[in-house]
Amino acid sequence: MSVIIKEEDFVQSIADGIQFISYYHPVDYIRHLARAYEREESPAARDAMAQILTNSRMCAEGKRPLCQDTGIVNVFLKVGMNVRFDTKRTLQELCDEGVRRGYLNPDNPLRASVLDDPLFARKNTRDNTPCILHVELVPGDKVDVQVASKGGGSENKSKFAMLNPSDSLVDWVLKTVPTMGAGWCPPGMLGIGVGGTAEKAMLMAKQSLMEDIDMYELLARGPQNKLEELRIELYEKVNALGIGAQGLGGLTTVLDVKINTFPTHAASKPVAMIPNCAATRHAHFELDGSGPARLDPPSLSEWPEVHWAPDYNKSKQVDLNTLTKEEVASWKPGQTLLLSGKMLTGRDAAHKRIQDMLAKGEPLPVDFTNRVIYYVGPVDPVRDEVVGPAGPTTATRMDKFTDMMLEQTGLIAMIGKSERGPVAIESIKKHGSAYLMAVGGAAYLVSKAIRGAKVLGFADLGMEAIYEFDVKDMPVTVAVDAQGTSVHTTGPKEWQAKIGKIPVAVA
């Protein structure tokens, strides 16, 4: 006897799942992050975790996205062989309809980030379709569904290598994690796939990120097999790198390490590693033909009593409307600032268009003289919001445009997420500029500092348009000062030395 899954039930379940994970962290993530926050000794990392935890509670209460990058959707289906779908559409079409409905929900619209042509037009599909679908046929009369939204910041740090069979996985991971920088917004988790073929290893790494974070429980009971021993070894050694929350240096870089394996060719050792960021988003449910899935929200009691607020005693207040190059040059690495006044926004597409216009001698739509630019692509506002969640995007993507902006437009400072590369740091030093870091994973919290928002240029670029934000006490950290000192270099070095667990040969 076949179980019938109605088209509407399936589509609505996908849509509901997408909405659910946009504003609810999994409880296992909250519990592990809260423990990491309690034991953290680095003031900068502790402050970043406080912002992430505060943002998480705000999103759960306000039902707004944890991060402005609401991700590309991954759907994993295990379809029972006694199941029949009451539809004329393909599973891809059904999942895409669920994604479309979930992202265009008027009560909580999510940012559309998917482009329909990766090589040429790169035109936004406006509804975040298509999703990435994986289907497996299994015995039974149910459909097992896992829905995840994966942000570009963490997905872009995915790594793969074909190791020799005798090569050490631990050595490869410890060499590779530092090359990932902080654009994946630690603290998060690492998913590792070993074996099979190249694509199988990558798929296993991605699937492992859907598993519950249980490192605390594993450490408490102790390992029961070699794979669990390896997980603990990697967890301890990666954290001993001292990278810390947001790459600022600290005790916790990863909350867990997951490893999936599969038989492989005798000549091969495929290894994949994919990080999950501070906006860990996934849900798991089953459909049995009785109706759409029901997702139970976590209790607010699961969140720790952490309520981040501006600290006027520790942070310097900065008026963006009167900011000068001289004041920018006075900022110190690691100094925390509270920004008020008007700033401009722009990211990849806007910078490329600015480059093209300058090359043609065309006037820009915005005067950047003595201005600060924020690398952000915000979520559309709802109700009384002036802007939706508006956390920073990965700054290194703008590195190749930095010298142009500082040399030709009059820009004096930049705000983004994670570290800057050598080219950008050299330009910042040459021009006496500065790079400020906002916390990735605190998008809704950051948006509350934005009191006004209007598009000034490139409106056709949607979320990548140039906005002008009017902000009040927006929290940032001086990540690269006018002398070219980067806290993403000095912080991890300091904390790695303090932790002192990594052998010199590996470090």
PDB file of N, CA and C in Angstrom, residues 46-98:
ATOM      1  N   ARG A  46      35.119  37.216  23.149  1.00  0.00           N
ATOM      2  CA  ARG A  46      33.966  37.165  24.053  1.00  0.00           C
ATOM      3  C   ARG A  46      32.903  38.194  23.643  1.00  0.00           C
ATOM      4  N   ASP A  47      33.352  39.382  23.259  1.00  0.00           N
ATOM      5  CA  ASP A  47      32.410  40.407  22.801  1.00  0.00           C
ATOM      6  C   ASP A  47      31.706  39.963  21.525  1.00  0.00           C
ATOM      7  N   ALA A  48      32.461  39.344  20.600  1.00  0.00           N
ATOM      8  CA  ALA A  48      31.852  38.855  19.358  1.00  0.00           C
ATOM      9  C   ALA A  48      30.809  37.781  19.653  1.00  0.00           C
ATOM     10  N   MET A  49      31.127  36.852  20.564  1.00  0.00           N
ATOM     11  CA  MET A  49      30.161  35.812  20.927  1.00  0.00           C
ATOM     12  C   MET A  49      28.924  36.417  21.585  1.00  0.00           C
ATOM     13  N   ALA A  50      29.114  37.440  22.401  1.00  0.00           N
ATOM     14  CA  ALA A  50      27.975  38.102  23.043  1.00  0.00           C
ATOM     15  C   ALA A  50      27.054  38.710  21.995  1.00  0.00           C
ATOM     16  N   GLN A  51      27.643  39.301  20.950  1.00  0.00           N
ATOM     17  CA  GLN A  51      26.812  39.859  19.874  1.00  0.00           C
ATOM     18  C   GLN A  51      26.053  38.762  19.141  1.00  0.00           C
ATOM     19  N   ILE A  52      26.722  37.630  18.880  1.00  0.00           N
ATOM     20  CA  ILE A  52      26.071  36.524  18.158  1.00  0.00           C
ATOM     21  C   ILE A  52      24.929  35.940  18.985  1.00  0.00           C
ATOM     22  N   LEU A  53      25.155  35.736  20.283  1.00  0.00           N
ATOM     23  CA  LEU A  53      24.119  35.181  21.153  1.00  0.00           C
ATOM     24  C   LEU A  53      22.951  36.149  21.316  1.00  0.00           C
ATOM     25  N   THR A  54      23.255  37.438  21.451  1.00  0.00           N
ATOM     26  CA  THR A  54      22.188  38.439  21.563  1.00  0.00           C
ATOM     27  C   THR A  54      21.382  38.498  20.282  1.00  0.00           C
ATOM     28  N   ASN A  55      22.080  38.501  19.146  1.00  0.00           N
ATOM     29  CA  ASN A  55      21.420  38.506  17.850  1.00  0.00           C
ATOM     30  C   ASN A  55      20.513  37.287  17.700  1.00  0.00           C
ATOM     31  N   SER A  56      20.990  36.129  18.146  1.00  0.00           N
ATOM     32  CA  SER A  56      20.230  34.891  18.024  1.00  0.00           C
ATOM     33  C   SER A  56      18.909  34.975  18.780  1.00  0.00           C
ATOM     34  N   ARG A  57      18.955  35.466  20.007  1.00  0.00           N
ATOM     35  CA  ARG A  57      17.723  35.615  20.787  1.00  0.00           C
ATOM     36  C   ARG A  57      16.775  36.623  20.134  1.00  0.00           C
ATOM     37  N   MET A  58      17.327  37.746  19.659  1.00  0.00           N
ATOM     38  CA  MET A  58      16.501  38.764  19.004  1.00  0.00           C
ATOM     39  C   MET A  58      15.780  38.193  17.785  1.00  0.00           C
ATOM     40  N   CYS A  59      16.484  37.359  17.022  1.00  0.00           N
ATOM     41  CA  CYS A  59      15.881  36.769  15.822  1.00  0.00           C
ATOM     42  C   CYS A  59      14.793  35.769  16.187  1.00  0.00           C
ATOM     43  N   ALA A  60      15.025  34.976  17.237  1.00  0.00           N
ATOM     44  CA  ALA A  60      14.017  34.023  17.693  1.00  0.00           C
ATOM     45  C   ALA A  60      12.757  34.743  18.145  1.00  0.00           C
ATOM     46  N   GLU A  61      12.946  35.876  18.802  1.00  0.00           N
ATOM     47  CA  GLU A  61      11.794  36.644  19.293  1.00  0.00           C
ATOM     48  C   GLU A  61      11.111  37.429  18.172  1.00  0.00           C
ATOM     49  N   GLY A  62      11.920  38.016  17.282  1.00  0.00           N
ATOM     50  CA  GLY A  62      11.365  38.879  16.236  1.00  0.00           C
ATOM     51  C   GLY A  62      11.070  38.176  14.933  1.00  0.00           C
ATOM     52  N   LYS A  63      11.459  36.886  14.838  1.00  0.00           N
ATOM     53  CA  LYS A  63      11.257  36.100  13.610  1.00  0.00           C
ATOM     54  C   LYS A  63      11.788  36.831  12.375  1.00  0.00           C
ATOM     55  N   ARG A  64      13.078  37.218  12.491  1.00  0.00           N
ATOM     56  CA  ARG A  64      13.800  37.849  11.388  1.00  0.00           C
ATOM     57  C   ARG A  64      15.138  37.129  11.218  1.00  0.00           C
ATOM     58  N   PRO A  65      15.743  37.211  10.039  1.00  0.00           N
ATOM     59  CA  PRO A  65      16.901  36.371   9.722  1.00  0.00           C
ATOM     60  C   PRO A  65      18.109  36.572  10.638  1.00  0.00           C
ATOM     61  N   LEU A  66      18.751  35.446  10.974  1.00  0.00           N
ATOM     62  CA  LEU A  66      19.966  35.459  11.776  1.00  0.00           C
ATOM     63  C   LEU A  66      21.093  36.189  11.061  1.00  0.00           C
ATOM     64  N   CYS A  67      21.112  36.092   9.743  1.00  0.00           N
ATOM     65  CA  CYS A  67      22.164  36.696   8.937  1.00  0.00           C
ATOM     66  C   CYS A  67      21.528  37.283   7.683  1.00  0.00           C
ATOM     67  N   GLN A  68      22.109  38.388   7.204  1.00  0.00           N
ATOM     68  CA  GLN A  68      21.574  38.990   5.972  1.00  0.00           C
ATOM     69  C   GLN A  68      21.768  38.049   4.784  1.00  0.00           C
ATOM     70  N   ASP A  69      22.826  37.231   4.819  1.00  0.00           N
ATOM     71  CA  ASP A  69      23.015  36.215   3.789  1.00  0.00           C
ATOM     72  C   ASP A  69      22.165  35.015   4.167  1.00  0.00           C
ATOM     73  N   THR A  70      20.985  34.958   3.607  1.00  0.00           N
ATOM     74  CA  THR A  70      20.056  33.884   3.957  1.00  0.00           C
ATOM     75  C   THR A  70      20.307  32.615   3.130  1.00  0.00           C
ATOM     76  N   GLY A  71      21.444  32.594   2.440  1.00  0.00           N
ATOM     77  CA  GLY A  71      21.990  31.341   1.945  1.00  0.00           C
ATOM     78  C   GLY A  71      21.457  30.835   0.620  1.00  0.00           C
ATOM     79  N   ILE A  72      22.098  29.785   0.146  1.00  0.00           N
ATOM     80  CA  ILE A  72      21.591  28.969  -0.950  1.00  0.00           C
ATOM     81  C   ILE A  72      21.055  27.701  -0.302  1.00  0.00           C
ATOM     82  N   VAL A  73      19.887  27.265  -0.718  1.00  0.00           N
ATOM     83  CA  VAL A  73      19.197  26.165  -0.038  1.00  0.00           C
ATOM     84  C   VAL A  73      19.695  24.813  -0.524  1.00  0.00           C
ATOM     85  N   ASN A  74      19.990  23.950   0.430  1.00  0.00           N
ATOM     86  CA  ASN A  74      20.318  22.550   0.170  1.00  0.00           C
ATOM     87  C   ASN A  74      19.184  21.685   0.720  1.00  0.00           C
ATOM     88  N   VAL A  75      18.659  20.788  -0.093  1.00  0.00           N
ATOM     89  CA  VAL A  75      17.611  19.863   0.343  1.00  0.00           C
ATOM     90  C   VAL A  75      18.114  18.433   0.154  1.00  0.00           C
ATOM     91  N   PHE A  76      18.059  17.656   1.231  1.00  0.00           N
ATOM     92  CA  PHE A  76      18.441  16.245   1.197  1.00  0.00           C
ATOM     93  C   PHE A  76      17.186  15.413   1.443  1.00  0.00           C
ATOM     94  N   LEU A  77      16.811  14.601   0.474  1.00  0.00           N
ATOM     95  CA  LEU A  77      15.612  13.768   0.584  1.00  0.00           C
ATOM     96  C   LEU A  77      15.990  12.290   0.627  1.00  0.00           C
ATOM     97  N   LYS A  78      15.399  11.566   1.572  1.00  0.00           N
ATOM     98  CA  LYS A  78      15.421  10.107   1.560  1.00  0.00           C
ATOM     99  C   LYS A  78      13.985   9.669   1.349  1.00  0.00           C
ATOM    100  N   VAL A  79      13.698   9.184   0.158  1.00  0.00           N
ATOM    101  CA  VAL A  79      12.330   8.876  -0.246  1.00  0.00           C
ATOM    102  C   VAL A  79      12.074   7.382  -0.100  1.00  0.00           C
ATOM    103  N   GLY A  80      11.103   7.045   0.738  1.00  0.00           N
ATOM    104  CA  GLY A  80      10.724   5.646   0.896  1.00  0.00           C
ATOM    105  C   GLY A  80      10.172   5.078  -0.395  1.00  0.00           C
ATOM    106  N   MET A  81      10.503   3.824  -0.689  1.00  0.00           N
ATOM    107  CA  MET A  81      10.089   3.234  -1.963  1.00  0.00           C
ATOM    108  C   MET A  81       8.610   2.888  -2.008  1.00  0.00           C
ATOM    109  N   ASN A  82       7.913   3.011  -0.874  1.00  0.00           N
ATOM    110  CA  ASN A  82       6.457   2.832  -0.875  1.00  0.00           C
ATOM    111  C   ASN A  82       5.721   4.170  -0.944  1.00  0.00           C
ATOM    112  N   VAL A  83       6.456   5.240  -1.221  1.00  0.00           N
ATOM    113  CA  VAL A  83       5.858   6.574  -1.276  1.00  0.00           C
ATOM    114  C   VAL A  83       5.535   6.943  -2.719  1.00  0.00           C
ATOM    115  N   ARG A  84       4.369   7.592  -2.885  1.00  0.00           N
ATOM    116  CA  ARG A  84       4.009   8.141  -4.194  1.00  0.00           C
ATOM    117  C   ARG A  84       3.662   9.613  -4.015  1.00  0.00           C
ATOM    118  N   PHE A  85       4.168  10.454  -4.885  1.00  0.00           N
ATOM    119  CA  PHE A  85       3.883  11.894  -4.825  1.00  0.00           C
ATOM    120  C   PHE A  85       2.687  12.212  -5.721  1.00  0.00           C
ATOM    121  N   ASP A  86       1.703  12.889  -5.144  1.00  0.00           N
ATOM    122  CA  ASP A  86       0.511  13.302  -5.890  1.00  0.00           C
ATOM    123  C   ASP A  86       0.807  14.624  -6.594  1.00  0.00           C
ATOM    124  N   THR A  87       1.562  14.537  -7.698  1.00  0.00           N
ATOM    125  CA  THR A  87       1.981  15.737  -8.416  1.00  0.00           C
ATOM    126  C   THR A  87       2.412  15.362  -9.821  1.00  0.00           C
ATOM    127  N   LYS A  88       2.418  16.339 -10.688  1.00  0.00           N
ATOM    128  CA  LYS A  88       2.944  16.153 -12.037  1.00  0.00           C
ATOM    129  C   LYS A  88       4.295  16.852 -12.190  1.00  0.00           C
ATOM    130  N   ARG A  89       4.762  17.449 -11.093  1.00  0.00           N
ATOM    131  CA  ARG A  89       6.028  18.168 -11.129  1.00  0.00           C
ATOM    132  C   ARG A  89       7.178  17.274 -10.669  1.00  0.00           C
ATOM    133  N   THR A  90       8.374  17.621 -11.065  1.00  0.00           N
ATOM    134  CA  THR A  90       9.553  16.891 -10.604  1.00  0.00           C
ATOM    135  C   THR A  90       9.854  17.279  -9.157  1.00  0.00           C
ATOM    136  N   LEU A  91      10.688  16.461  -8.492  1.00  0.00           N
ATOM    137  CA  LEU A  91      11.085  16.799  -7.134  1.00  0.00           C
ATOM    138  C   LEU A  91      11.855  18.127  -7.086  1.00  0.00           C
ATOM    139  N   GLN A  92      12.660  18.379  -8.109  1.00  0.00           N
ATOM    140  CA  GLN A  92      13.370  19.664  -8.172  1.00  0.00           C
ATOM    141  C   GLN A  92      12.375  20.818  -8.238  1.00  0.00           C
ATOM    142  N   GLU A  93      11.354  20.662  -9.066  1.00  0.00           N
ATOM    143  CA  GLU A  93      10.344  21.728  -9.201  1.00  0.00           C
ATOM    144  C   GLU A  93       9.572  21.922  -7.901  1.00  0.00           C
ATOM    145  N   LEU A  94       9.267  20.827  -7.212  1.00  0.00           N
ATOM    146  CA  LEU A  94       8.552  20.933  -5.941  1.00  0.00           C
ATOM    147  C   LEU A  94       9.401  21.650  -4.896  1.00  0.00           C
ATOM    148  N   CYS A  95      10.663  21.264  -4.816  1.00  0.00           N
ATOM    149  CA  CYS A  95      11.555  21.903  -3.840  1.00  0.00           C
ATOM    150  C   CYS A  95      11.744  23.379  -4.174  1.00  0.00           C
ATOM    151  N   ASP A  96      11.905  23.688  -5.454  1.00  0.00           N
ATOM    152  CA  ASP A  96      12.072  25.090  -5.845  1.00  0.00           C
ATOM    153  C   ASP A  96      10.829  25.913  -5.524  1.00  0.00           C
ATOM    154  N   GLU A  97       9.660  25.323  -5.679  1.00  0.00           N
ATOM    155  CA  GLU A  97       8.438  26.047  -5.321  1.00  0.00           C
ATOM    156  C   GLU A  97       8.393  26.315  -3.822  1.00  0.00           C
ATOM    157  N   GLY A  98       8.867  25.333  -3.022  1.00  0.00           N
ATOM    158  CA  GLY A  98       8.941  25.551  -1.586  1.00  0.00           C
ATOM    159  C   GLY A  98       9.926  26.647  -1.229  1.00  0.00           C
TER     160      GLY A  98
END
